[in-house]
CSV table of C-alpha atoms in Angstrom, one decimal:
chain,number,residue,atom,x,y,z
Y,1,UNK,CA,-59.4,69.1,-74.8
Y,2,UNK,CA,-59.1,65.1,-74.7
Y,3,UNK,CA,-56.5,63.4,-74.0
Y,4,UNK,CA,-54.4,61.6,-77.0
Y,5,UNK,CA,-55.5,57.7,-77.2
Y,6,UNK,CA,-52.4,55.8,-76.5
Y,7,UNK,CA,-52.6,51.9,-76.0
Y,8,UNK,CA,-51.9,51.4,-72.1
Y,9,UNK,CA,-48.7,48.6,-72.5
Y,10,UNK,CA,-46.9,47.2,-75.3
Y,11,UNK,CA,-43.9,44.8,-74.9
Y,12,UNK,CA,-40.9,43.4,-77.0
Y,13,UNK,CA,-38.2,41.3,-76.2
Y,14,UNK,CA,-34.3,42.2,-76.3
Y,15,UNK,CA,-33.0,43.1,-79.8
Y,16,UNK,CA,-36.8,43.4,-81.4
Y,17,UNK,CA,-38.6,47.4,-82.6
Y,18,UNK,CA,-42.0,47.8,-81.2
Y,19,UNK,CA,-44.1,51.0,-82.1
Y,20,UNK,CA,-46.3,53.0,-79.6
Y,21,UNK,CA,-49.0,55.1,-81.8
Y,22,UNK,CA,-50.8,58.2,-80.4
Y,23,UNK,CA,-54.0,59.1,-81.9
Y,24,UNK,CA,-55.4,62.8,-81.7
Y,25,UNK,CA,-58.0,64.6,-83.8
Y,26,UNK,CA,-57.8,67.7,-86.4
Y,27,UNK,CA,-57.8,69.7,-82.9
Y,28,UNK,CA,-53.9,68.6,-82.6
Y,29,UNK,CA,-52.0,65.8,-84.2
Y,30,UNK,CA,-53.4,66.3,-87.1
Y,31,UNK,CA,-52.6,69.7,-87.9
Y,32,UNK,CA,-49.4,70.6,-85.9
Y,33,UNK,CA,-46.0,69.2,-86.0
Y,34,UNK,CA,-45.7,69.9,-82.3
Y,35,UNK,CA,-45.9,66.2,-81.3
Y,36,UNK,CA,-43.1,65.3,-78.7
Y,37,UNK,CA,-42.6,61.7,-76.9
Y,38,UNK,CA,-41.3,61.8,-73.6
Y,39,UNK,CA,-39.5,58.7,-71.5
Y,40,UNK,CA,-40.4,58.1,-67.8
Y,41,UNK,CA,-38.9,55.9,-65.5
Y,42,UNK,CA,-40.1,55.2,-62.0
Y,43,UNK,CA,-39.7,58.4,-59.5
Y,44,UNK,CA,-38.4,60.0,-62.7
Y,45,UNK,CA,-38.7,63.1,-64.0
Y,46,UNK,CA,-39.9,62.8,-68.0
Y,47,UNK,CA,-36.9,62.9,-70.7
Y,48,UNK,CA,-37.8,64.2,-73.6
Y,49,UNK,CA,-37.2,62.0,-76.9
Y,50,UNK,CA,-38.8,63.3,-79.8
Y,51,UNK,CA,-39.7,66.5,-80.9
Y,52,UNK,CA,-42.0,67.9,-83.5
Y,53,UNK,CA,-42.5,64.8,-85.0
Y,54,UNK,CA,-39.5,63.0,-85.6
Y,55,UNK,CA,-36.7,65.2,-84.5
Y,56,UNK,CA,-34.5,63.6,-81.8
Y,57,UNK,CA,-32.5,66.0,-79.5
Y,58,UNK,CA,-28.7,65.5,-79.2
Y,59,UNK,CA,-27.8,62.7,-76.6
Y,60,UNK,CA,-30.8,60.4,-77.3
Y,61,UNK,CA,-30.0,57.1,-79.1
Y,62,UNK,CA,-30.8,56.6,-83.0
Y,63,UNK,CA,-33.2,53.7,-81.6
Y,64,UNK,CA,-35.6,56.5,-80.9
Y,65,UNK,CA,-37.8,57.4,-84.0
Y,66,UNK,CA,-40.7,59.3,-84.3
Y,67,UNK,CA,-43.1,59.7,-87.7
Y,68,UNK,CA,-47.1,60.8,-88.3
Y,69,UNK,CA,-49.6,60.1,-90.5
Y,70,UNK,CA,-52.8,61.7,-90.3
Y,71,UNK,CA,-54.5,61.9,-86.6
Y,72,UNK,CA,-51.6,59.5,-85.5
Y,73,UNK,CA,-48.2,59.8,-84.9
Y,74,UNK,CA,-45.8,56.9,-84.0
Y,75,UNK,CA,-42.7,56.3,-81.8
Y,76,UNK,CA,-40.5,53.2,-82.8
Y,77,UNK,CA,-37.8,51.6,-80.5
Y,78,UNK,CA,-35.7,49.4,-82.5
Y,79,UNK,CA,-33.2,46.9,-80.9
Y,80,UNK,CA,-34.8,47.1,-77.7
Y,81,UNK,CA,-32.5,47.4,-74.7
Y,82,UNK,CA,-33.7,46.5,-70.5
Y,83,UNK,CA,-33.2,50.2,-70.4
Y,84,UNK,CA,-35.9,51.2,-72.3
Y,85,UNK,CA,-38.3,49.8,-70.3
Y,86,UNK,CA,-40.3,52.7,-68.5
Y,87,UNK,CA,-43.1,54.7,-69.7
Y,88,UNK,CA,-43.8,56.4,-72.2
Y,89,UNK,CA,-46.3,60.0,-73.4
Y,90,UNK,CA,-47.0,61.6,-76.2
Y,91,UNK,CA,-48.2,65.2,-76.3
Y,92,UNK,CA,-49.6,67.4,-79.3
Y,93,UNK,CA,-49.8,71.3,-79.4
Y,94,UNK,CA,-53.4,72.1,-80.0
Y,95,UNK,CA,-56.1,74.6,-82.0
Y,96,UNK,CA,-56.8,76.2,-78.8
Y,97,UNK,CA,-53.3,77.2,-78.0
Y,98,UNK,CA,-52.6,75.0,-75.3
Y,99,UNK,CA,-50.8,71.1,-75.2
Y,100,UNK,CA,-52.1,68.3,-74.6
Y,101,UNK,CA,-50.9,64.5,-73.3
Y,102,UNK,CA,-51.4,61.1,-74.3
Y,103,UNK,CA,-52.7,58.5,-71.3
Y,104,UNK,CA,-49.0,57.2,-71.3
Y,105,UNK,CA,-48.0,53.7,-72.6
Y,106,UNK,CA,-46.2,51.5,-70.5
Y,107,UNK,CA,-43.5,49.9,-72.2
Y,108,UNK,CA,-41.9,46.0,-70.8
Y,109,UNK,CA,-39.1,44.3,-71.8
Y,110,UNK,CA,-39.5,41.1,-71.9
I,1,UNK,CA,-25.5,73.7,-67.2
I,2,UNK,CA,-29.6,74.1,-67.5
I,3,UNK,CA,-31.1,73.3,-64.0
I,4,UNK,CA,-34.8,73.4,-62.9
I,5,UNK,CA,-35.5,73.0,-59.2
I,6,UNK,CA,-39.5,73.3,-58.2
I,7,UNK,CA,-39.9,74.3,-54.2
I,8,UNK,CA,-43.3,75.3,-52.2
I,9,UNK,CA,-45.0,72.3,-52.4
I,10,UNK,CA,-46.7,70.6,-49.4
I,11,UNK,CA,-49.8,69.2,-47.7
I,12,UNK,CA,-52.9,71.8,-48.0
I,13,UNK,CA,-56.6,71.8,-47.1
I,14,UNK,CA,-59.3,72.2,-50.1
I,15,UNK,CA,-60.0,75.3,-51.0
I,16,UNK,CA,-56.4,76.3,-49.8
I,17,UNK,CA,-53.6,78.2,-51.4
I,18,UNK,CA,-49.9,77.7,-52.1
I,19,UNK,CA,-47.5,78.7,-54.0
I,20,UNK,CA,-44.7,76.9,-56.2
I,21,UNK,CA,-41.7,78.5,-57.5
I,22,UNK,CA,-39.1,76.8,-60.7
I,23,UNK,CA,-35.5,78.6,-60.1
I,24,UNK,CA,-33.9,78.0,-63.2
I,25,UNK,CA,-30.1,78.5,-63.8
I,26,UNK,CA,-27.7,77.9,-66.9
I,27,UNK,CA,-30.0,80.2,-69.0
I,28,UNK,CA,-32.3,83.4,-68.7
I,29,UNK,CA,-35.9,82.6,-68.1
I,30,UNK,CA,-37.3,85.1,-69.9
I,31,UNK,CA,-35.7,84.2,-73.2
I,32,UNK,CA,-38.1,81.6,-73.0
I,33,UNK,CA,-41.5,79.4,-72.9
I,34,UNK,CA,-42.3,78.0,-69.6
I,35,UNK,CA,-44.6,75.2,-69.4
I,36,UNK,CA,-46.0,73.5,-65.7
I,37,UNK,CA,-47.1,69.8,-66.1
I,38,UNK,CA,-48.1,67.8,-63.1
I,39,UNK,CA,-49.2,64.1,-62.2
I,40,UNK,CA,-51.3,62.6,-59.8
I,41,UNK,CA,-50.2,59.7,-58.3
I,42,UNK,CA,-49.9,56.8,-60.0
I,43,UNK,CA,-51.5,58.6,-63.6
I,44,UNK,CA,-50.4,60.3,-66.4
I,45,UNK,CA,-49.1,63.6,-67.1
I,46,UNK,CA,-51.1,66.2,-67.6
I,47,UNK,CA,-50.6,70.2,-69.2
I,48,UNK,CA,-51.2,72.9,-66.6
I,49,UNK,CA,-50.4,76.2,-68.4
I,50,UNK,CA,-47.6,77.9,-70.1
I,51,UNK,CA,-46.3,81.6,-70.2
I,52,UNK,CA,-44.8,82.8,-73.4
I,53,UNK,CA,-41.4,84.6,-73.6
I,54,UNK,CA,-40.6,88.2,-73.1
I,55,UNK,CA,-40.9,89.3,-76.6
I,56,UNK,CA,-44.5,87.7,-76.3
I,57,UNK,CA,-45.4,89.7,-73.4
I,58,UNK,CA,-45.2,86.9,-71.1
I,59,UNK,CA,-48.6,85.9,-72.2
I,60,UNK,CA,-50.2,82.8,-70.3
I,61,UNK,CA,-52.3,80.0,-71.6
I,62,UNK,CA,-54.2,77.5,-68.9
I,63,UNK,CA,-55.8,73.9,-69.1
I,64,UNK,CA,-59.7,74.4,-68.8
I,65,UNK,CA,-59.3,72.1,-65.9
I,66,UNK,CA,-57.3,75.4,-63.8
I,67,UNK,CA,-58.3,78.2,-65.6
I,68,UNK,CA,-59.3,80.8,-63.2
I,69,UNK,CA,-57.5,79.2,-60.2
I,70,UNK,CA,-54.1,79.1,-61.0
I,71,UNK,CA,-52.0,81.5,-62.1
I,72,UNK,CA,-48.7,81.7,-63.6
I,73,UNK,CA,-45.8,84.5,-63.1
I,74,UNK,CA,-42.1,85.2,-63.7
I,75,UNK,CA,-39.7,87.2,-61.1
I,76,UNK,CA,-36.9,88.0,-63.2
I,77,UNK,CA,-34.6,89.4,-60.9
I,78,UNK,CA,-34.4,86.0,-59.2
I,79,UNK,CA,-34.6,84.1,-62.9
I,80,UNK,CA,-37.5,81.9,-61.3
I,81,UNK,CA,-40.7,81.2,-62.6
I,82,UNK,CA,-44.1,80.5,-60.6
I,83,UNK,CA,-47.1,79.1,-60.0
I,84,UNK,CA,-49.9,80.2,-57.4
I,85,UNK,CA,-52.3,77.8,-56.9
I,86,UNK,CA,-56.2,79.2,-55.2
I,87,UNK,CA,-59.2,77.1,-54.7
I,88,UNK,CA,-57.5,73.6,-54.5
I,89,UNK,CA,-59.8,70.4,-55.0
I,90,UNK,CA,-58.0,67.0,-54.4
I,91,UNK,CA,-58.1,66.1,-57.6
I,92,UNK,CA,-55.4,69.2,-57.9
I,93,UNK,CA,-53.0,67.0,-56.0
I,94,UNK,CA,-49.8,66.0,-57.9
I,95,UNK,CA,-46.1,66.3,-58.3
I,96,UNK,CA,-45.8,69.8,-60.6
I,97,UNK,CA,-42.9,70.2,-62.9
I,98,UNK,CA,-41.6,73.1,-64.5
I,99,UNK,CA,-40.3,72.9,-68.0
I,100,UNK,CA,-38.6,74.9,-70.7
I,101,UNK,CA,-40.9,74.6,-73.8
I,102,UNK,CA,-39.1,75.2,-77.0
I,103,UNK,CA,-38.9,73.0,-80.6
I,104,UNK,CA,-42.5,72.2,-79.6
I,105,UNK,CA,-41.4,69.9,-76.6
I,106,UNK,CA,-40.2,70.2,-73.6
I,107,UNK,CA,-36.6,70.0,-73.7
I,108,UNK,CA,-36.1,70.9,-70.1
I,109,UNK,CA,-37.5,69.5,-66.4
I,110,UNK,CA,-37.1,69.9,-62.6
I,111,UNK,CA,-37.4,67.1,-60.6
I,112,UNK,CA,-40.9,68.0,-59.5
I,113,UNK,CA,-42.8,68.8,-56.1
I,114,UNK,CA,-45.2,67.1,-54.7
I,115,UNK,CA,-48.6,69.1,-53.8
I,116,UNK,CA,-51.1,67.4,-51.9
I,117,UNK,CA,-54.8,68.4,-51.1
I,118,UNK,CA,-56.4,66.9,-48.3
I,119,UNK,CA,-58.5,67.5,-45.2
């Protein structure tokens, strides 16, 4: 199972969205709803922020958004905050019953 | 209050063994999916395996990448969940989490332990 194609940085300034995509195949993305974005900063354990698609677990800010289309599903971060800085994974259930990650995007604030 | 603490981890030799345990408290293990995902250092995370709940059995998937050379278990008189680890390469070396897998993510995570293979 390969890994979901993240791009390795993206960066915004204070106050702007950005969007991180993850890219899978009809192995995962495309046919489950089991995509989940995780945070992680430094020495951190990962914090979950999305799941199964777009749902966002009590606790996390409204910034956090998640969508899908097709092979790729999409995490947006509007009004970007120093905090949010860290990095950041998608993962996608998969055909063969297992999960699988994205190669993690690393997320600066500028 | 849901807690996740990962112990057992250390420095081993390749082809070595060891054994990591996940005490969970603030819930019953076996109510649930357990997932381990580790991370070498300085990469990405990456799935291990899961074991389903007790109404599935406790049935246990693996990443092709450990299949056959680690396995996952469950004590539940001690609410913990584990992880025994044969055959270690040094690629295998990582910090392991445990997590709770439910609403297809992983709602739940220790703080990790660090497992490293070297000679």
């Amino acid at each position: 199972q390969s890994a979901l194609t993240q791009p390795a940085s993206v960066s915004g300034s204070p106050g702007q969205s950005i969007t991180i995509s993850c890219t899978g195949t009809s192995s995962d993305v495309v046919n489950y709803n089991s995509v989940s974005w995780y945070q992680q900063h430094p020495g951190k354990a990962p914090k979950l922020m999305i799941s199964e698609v777009s749902n966002r677990p009590s606790g996390v800010s409204n910034r956090f958004s998640g969508s899908k289309s097709g092979n790729t599903a999409s995490l947006t971060i509007s009004g970007l905050q120093a905090e949010d800085e860290a990095d950041y994974y998608c993962s996608s259930y998969t055909t063969s019953s297992t999960r699988v990650f994205g190669g993690g995007t690393k997320l600066t604030v500028l | 209050e849901v807690q996740l603490v990962e112990s057992g981890g250390g420095l081993v030799q390749p082809g070595g063994s060891l054994r990591l345990s996940c005490a969970a408290s603030g819930f019953t293990l076996s109510d649930y999916y357990m997932d381990w995902v580790r991370q070498a250092p300085g990469k990405g995370l990456e799935w291990v395996g899961r074991t389903r709940d007790k109404a599935k059995s406790y049935a246990t998937e693996y990443a092709a990448s450990v299949n056959g050379r680690f396995t996952i278990s469950r004590d539940d008189s001690k609410n913990s969940l584990n992880l025994q680890l044969n055959s270690l390469k040094t690629e295998d070396t990582a910090v392991y989490y445990c997590a709770r897998d439910e609403y297809g993510g992983f709602t739940y995570w220790g703080q990790g332990t660090l497992v490293t293979v070297s000679s």
